[in-house]
Short mmCIF file of C-alpha atoms in Angstrom, two decimals:
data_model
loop_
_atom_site.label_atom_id
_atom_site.label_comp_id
_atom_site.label_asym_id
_atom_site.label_seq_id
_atom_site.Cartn_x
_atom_site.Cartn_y
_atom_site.Cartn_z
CA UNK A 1 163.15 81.15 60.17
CA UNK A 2 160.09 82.22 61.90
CA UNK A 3 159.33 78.67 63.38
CA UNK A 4 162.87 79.20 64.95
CA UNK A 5 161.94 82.72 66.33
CA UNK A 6 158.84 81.39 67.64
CA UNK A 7 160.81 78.85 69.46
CA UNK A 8 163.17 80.95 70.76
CA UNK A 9 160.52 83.60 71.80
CA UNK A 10 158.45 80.73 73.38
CA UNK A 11 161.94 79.64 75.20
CA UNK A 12 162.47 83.17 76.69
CA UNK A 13 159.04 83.60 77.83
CA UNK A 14 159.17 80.35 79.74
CA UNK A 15 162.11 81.81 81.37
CA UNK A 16 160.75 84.92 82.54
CA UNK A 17 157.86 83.44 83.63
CA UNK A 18 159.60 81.08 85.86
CA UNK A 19 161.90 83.07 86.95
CA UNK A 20 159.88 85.63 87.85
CA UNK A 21 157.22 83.86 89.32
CA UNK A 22 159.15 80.93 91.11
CA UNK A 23 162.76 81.54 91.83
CA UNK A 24 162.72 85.43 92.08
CA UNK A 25 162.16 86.56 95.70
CA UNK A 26 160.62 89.54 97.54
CA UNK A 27 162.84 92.65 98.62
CA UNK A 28 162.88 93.95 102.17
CA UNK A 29 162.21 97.80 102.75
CA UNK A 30 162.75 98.71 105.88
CA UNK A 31 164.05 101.60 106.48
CA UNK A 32 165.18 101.23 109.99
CA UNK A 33 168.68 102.28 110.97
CA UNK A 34 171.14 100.35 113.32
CA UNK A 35 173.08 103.21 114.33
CA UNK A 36 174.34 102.24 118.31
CA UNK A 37 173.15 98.49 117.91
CA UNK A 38 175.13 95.31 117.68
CA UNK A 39 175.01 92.69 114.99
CA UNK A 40 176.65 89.31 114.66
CA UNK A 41 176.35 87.22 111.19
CA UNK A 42 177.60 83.85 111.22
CA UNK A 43 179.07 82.69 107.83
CA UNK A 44 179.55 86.33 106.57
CA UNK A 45 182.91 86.24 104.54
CA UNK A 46 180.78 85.26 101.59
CA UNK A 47 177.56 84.55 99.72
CA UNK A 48 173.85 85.71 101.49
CA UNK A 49 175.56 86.19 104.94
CA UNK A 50 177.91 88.70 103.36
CA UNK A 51 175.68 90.54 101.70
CA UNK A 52 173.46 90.70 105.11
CA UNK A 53 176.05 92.11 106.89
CA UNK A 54 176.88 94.66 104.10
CA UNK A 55 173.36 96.02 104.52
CA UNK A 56 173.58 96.08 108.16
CA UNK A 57 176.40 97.95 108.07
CA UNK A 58 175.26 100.29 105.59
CA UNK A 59 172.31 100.86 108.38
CA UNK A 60 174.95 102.10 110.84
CA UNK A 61 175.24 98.98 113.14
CA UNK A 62 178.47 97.56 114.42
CA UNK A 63 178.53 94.39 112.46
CA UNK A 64 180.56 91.14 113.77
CA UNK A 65 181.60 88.51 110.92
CA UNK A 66 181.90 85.42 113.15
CA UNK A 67 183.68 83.26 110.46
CA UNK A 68 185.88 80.23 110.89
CA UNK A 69 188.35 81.23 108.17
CA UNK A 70 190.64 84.85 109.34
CA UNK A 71 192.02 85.03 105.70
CA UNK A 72 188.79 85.14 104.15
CA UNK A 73 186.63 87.30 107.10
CA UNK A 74 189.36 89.81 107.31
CA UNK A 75 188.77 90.26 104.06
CA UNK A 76 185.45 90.49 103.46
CA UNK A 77 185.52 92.89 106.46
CA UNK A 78 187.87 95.23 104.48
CA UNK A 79 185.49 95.49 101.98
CA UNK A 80 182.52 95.49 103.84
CA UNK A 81 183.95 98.63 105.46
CA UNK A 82 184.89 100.15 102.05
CA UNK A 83 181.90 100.04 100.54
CA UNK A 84 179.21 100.93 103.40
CA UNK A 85 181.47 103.21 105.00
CA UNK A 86 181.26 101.70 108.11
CA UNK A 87 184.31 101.16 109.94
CA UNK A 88 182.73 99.25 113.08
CA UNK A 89 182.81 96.17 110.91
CA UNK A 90 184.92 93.37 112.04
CA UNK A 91 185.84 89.28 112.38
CA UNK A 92 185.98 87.27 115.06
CA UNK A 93 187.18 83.74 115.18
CA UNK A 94 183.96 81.65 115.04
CA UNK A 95 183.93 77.62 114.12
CA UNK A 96 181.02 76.24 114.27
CA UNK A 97 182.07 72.39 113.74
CA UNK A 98 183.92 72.95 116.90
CA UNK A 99 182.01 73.38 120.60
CA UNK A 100 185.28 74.42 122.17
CA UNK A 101 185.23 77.31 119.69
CA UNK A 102 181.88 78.19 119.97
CA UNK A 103 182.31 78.70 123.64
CA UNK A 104 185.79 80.78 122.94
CA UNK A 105 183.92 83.11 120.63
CA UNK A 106 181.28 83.52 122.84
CA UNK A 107 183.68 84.45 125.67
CA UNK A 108 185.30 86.99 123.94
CA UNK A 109 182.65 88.51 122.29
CA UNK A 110 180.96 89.02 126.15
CA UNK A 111 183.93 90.41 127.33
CA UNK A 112 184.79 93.05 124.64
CA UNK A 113 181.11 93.81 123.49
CA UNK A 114 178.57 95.67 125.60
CA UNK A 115 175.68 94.92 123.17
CA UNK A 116 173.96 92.27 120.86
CA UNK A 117 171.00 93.56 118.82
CA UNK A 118 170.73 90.97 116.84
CA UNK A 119 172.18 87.61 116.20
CA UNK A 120 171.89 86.20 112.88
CA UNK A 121 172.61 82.62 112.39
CA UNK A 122 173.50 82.28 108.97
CA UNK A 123 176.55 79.43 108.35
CA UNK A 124 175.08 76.72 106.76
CA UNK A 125 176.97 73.91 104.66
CA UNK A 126 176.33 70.53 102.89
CA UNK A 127 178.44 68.06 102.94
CA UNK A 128 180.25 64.75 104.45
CA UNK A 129 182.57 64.28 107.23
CA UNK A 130 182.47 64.81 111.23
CA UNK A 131 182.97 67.71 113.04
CA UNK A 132 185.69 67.91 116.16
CA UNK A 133 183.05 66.23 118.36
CA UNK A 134 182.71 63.74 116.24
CA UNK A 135 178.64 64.93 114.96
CA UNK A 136 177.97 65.03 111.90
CA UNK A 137 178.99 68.03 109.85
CA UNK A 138 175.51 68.98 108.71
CA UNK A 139 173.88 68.39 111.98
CA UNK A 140 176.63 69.63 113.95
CA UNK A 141 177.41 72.87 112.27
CA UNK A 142 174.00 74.22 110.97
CA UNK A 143 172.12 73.27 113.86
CA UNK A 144 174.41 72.07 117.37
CA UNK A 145 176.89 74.90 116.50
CA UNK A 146 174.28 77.93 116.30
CA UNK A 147 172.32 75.91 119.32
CA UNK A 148 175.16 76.28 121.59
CA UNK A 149 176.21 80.28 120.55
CA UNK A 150 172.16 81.06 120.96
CA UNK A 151 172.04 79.97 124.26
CA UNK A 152 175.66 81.18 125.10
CA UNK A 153 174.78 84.97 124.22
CA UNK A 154 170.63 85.08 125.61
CA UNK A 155 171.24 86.71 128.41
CA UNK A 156 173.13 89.32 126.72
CA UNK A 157 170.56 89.31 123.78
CA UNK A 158 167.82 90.00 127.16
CA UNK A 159 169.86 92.56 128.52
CA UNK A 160 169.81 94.63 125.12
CA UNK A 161 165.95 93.99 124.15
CA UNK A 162 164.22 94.31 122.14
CA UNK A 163 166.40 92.52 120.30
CA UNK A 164 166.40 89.32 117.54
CA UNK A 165 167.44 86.48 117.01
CA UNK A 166 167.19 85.56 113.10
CA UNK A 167 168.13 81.86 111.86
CA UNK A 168 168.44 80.61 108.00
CA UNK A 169 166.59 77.30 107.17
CA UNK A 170 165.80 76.12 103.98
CA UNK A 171 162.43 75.03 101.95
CA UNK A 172 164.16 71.25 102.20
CA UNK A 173 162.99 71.50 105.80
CA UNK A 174 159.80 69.95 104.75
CA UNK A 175 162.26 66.92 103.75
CA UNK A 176 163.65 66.41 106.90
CA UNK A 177 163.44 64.07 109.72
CA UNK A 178 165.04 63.40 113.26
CA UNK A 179 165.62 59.73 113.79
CA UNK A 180 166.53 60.03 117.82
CA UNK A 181 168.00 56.49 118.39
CA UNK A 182 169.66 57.11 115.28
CA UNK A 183 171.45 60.45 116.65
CA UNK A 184 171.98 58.69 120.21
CA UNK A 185 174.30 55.82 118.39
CA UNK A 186 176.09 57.72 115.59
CA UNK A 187 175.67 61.35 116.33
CA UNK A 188 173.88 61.98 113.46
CA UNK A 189 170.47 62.34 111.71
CA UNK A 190 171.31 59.85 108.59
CA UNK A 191 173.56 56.44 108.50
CA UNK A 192 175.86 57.21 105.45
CA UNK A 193 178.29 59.88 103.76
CA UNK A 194 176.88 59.35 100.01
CA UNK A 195 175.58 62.26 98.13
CA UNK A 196 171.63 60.93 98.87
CA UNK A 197 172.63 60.83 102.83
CA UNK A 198 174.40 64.17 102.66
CA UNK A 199 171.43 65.67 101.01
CA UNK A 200 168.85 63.91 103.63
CA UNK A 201 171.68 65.63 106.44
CA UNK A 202 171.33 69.15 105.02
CA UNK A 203 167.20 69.05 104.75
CA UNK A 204 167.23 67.35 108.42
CA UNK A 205 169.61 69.95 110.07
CA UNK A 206 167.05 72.66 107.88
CA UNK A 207 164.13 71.18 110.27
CA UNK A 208 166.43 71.35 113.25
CA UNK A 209 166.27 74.99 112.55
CA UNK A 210 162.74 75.87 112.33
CA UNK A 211 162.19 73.38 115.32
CA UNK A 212 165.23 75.34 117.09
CA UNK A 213 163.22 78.27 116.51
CA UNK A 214 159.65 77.48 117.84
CA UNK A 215 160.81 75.87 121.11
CA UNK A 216 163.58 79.10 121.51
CA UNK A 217 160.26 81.51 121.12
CA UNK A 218 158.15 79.33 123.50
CA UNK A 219 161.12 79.65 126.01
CA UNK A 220 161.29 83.42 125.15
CA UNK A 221 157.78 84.26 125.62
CA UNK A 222 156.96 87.18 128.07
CA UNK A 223 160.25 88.65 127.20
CA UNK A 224 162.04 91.19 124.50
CA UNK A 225 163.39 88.77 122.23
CA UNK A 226 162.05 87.64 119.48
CA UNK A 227 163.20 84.86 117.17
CA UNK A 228 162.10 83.94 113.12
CA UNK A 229 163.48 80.96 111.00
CA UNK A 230 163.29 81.35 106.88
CA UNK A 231 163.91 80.00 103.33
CA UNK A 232 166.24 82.18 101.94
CA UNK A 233 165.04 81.38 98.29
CA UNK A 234 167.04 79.59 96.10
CA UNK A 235 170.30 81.09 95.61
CA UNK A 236 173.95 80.68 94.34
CA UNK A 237 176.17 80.48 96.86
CA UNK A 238 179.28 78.50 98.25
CA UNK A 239 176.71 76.00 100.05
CA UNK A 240 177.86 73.09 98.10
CA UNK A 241 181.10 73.72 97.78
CA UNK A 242 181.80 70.38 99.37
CA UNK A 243 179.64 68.16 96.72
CA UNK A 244 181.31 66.42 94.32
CA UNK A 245 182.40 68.21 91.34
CA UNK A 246 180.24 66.40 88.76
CA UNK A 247 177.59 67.66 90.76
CA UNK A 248 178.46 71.20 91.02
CA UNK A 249 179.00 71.30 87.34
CA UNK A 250 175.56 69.71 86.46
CA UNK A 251 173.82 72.53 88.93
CA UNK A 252 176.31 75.31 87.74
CA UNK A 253 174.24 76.56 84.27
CA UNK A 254 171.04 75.57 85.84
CA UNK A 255 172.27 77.89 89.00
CA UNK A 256 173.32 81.14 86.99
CA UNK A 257 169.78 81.01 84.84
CA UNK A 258 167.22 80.71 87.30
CA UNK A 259 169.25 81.30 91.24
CA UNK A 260 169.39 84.35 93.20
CA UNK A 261 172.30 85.72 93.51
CA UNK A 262 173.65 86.68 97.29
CA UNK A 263 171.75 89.87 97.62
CA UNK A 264 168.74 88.85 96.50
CA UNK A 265 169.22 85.79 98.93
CA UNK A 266 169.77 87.62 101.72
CA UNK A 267 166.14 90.16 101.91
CA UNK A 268 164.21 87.26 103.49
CA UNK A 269 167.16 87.62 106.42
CA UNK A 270 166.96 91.41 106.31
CA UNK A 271 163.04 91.42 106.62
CA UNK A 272 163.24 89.39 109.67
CA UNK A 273 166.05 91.01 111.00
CA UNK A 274 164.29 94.52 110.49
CA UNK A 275 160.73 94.54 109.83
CA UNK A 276 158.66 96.81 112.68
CA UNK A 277 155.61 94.51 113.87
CA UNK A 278 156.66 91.02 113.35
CA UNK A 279 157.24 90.77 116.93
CA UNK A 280 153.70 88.48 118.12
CA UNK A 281 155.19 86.09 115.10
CA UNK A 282 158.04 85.42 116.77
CA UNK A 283 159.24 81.82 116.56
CA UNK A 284 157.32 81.24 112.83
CA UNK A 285 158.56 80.76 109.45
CA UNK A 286 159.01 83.56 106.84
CA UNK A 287 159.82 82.94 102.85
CA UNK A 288 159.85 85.91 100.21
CA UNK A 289 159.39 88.68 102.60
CA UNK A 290 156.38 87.21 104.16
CA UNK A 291 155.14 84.48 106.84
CA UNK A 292 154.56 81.24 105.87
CA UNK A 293 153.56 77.76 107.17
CA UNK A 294 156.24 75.14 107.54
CA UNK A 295 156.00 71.37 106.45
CA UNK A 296 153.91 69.47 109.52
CA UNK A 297 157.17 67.90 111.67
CA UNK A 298 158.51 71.91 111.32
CA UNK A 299 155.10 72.22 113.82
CA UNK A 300 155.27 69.52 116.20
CA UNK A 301 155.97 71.45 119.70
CA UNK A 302 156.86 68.13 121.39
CA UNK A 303 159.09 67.44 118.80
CA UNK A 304 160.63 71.37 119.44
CA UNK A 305 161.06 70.68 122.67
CA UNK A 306 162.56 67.07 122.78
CA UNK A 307 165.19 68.30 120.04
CA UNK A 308 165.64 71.38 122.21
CA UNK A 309 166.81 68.53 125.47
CA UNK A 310 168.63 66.49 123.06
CA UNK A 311 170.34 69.66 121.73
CA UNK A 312 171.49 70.63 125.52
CA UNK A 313 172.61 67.58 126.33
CA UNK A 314 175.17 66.78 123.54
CA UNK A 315 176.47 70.34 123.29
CA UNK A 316 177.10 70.18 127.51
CA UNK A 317 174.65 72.97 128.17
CA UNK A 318 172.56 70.40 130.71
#
């Protein structure tokens, strides 16, 4: 009996220990409030961009879900409202696998709203398939998609300075890699739909972020808005929800021991949404609460700035 007790005792203190000291991430604590500003969070009808938008809305801000699915946004919105007591909290028609709708939201939202504060690109997904012009899904949605609304809603973002501009990568960044003649034949950064190639499209579009990021801040420079990529940590969300189910069942125990769950996801987003005197680190890389260097491509300012040309080219901005 006491060998067992030792084992188990030896069993939970390996848990706490990595738990605590690898997978559980920093908390933001700001105390800044958003009364009178502007917030949009893509991907907010569930997981860490829900839970961002509940705290911003707690704060006071007007809070925009830009979500692809009404059913889902509305919602979240209805709930988001309930329980910050917010009632400037609502959806707007946002899909990111299509450029046609990305330029629809971004019309409207110029038209009705006088303000962005802050723009948080959030929506991520893994995942085969094409989007409606024909990238592919990883590629187009987590990095063309939020390309094209960036650019779309800068001069309004200027006009409302300081304000931010806050976009979730992923510690898989450092896994990535941008084959150009590859992207210029299929429209995409990998050359198959298996699980391996969807995986190598999620960590590719994940550097497309933090590249996204540098070249936006070099471009940004001189004025009032500032921009931050991040890892989130890792968390337990709907991300794979389009992985095969044997794979999603082999991650799901795995997931609920040692995963953060939305809202501790979502304080890496908060902190670089929020924090006061982050703004000469604009365009860097922030994990756990706190700055931190990127893998050596996630550097590479000609490589920011090609991406950046490619980018405006096959979203029509150029």
């Amino acid at each position: 009996m006491s060998v067992l007790l030792c084992f188990i005792a030896g069993i939970v203190f390996f848990y706490v220990i990595v738990y605590y000291g690898v997978f559980r991430g920093a908390r933001c604590y700001s105390s800044v409030r958003l009364k009178g500003k502007t917030a949009i969070v893509t991907g907010s009808n569930t997981g860490i961009g829900r839970a961002t938008a509940l705290d911003l809305a707690k704060r006071g801000a007007r809070v925009i879900l830009a979500c692809r699915s009404k059913e889902k946004a509305e919602s979240a919105a209805f709930d988001i409202r309930r329980e910050s007591g917010n009632n400037q909290v609502v959806f707007m028609q946002l899909d990111l696998a299509s450029f046609k709708s990305v330029r629809s939201f971004a019309e409207t939202f110029l038209k009705t709203e006088p303000r962005l504060d802050l723009l948080i690109n959030n929506a991520g997904l893994m995942g085969p398939g094409q989007t409606e012009d024909g990238f592919g899904m990883a590629f187009g949605v987590n990095h063309l998609g939020h390309f094209l609304l960036t650019n779309l809603l800068l001069e309004r973002l200027r006009q409302c300075g300081p304000s931010r501009v806050v976009t979730v990568s992923a510690l898989l960044h450092r896994l990535g890699h941008i084959d150009f003649p590859l992207l210029a034949s299929k429209k995409d950064v990998v050359s198959g739909q298996s699980t391996w190639h969807n995986f190598q499209a999620y960590s590719s579009s994940k550097l497309c972020n933090v590249l996204f990021t540098r070249e936006l801040a070099n471009r940004l420079e001189g004025t009032s808005v500032t921009c931050y990529s991040l890892h989130p940590g890792v968390i337990y969300t709907e991300l794979c929800r389009s992985m095969s189910l044997w794979l999603q069942l082999l991650m799901f125990p795995f997931a609920k021991l040692f995963f953060l769950n939305p809202e501790g996801g979502s304080q890496t987003t908060l902190h670089c949404a929020l924090q006061e005197g982050i703004e000469p680190l604009s365009g860097r890389y922030f994990s756990n609460c706190a700055l931190q260097q990127t893998g050596a491509q996630g550097r590479d300012d000609a490589l920011a700035k090609k991406l950046w040309e490619v980018s405006e080219r096959l979203t029509g901005l150029s």
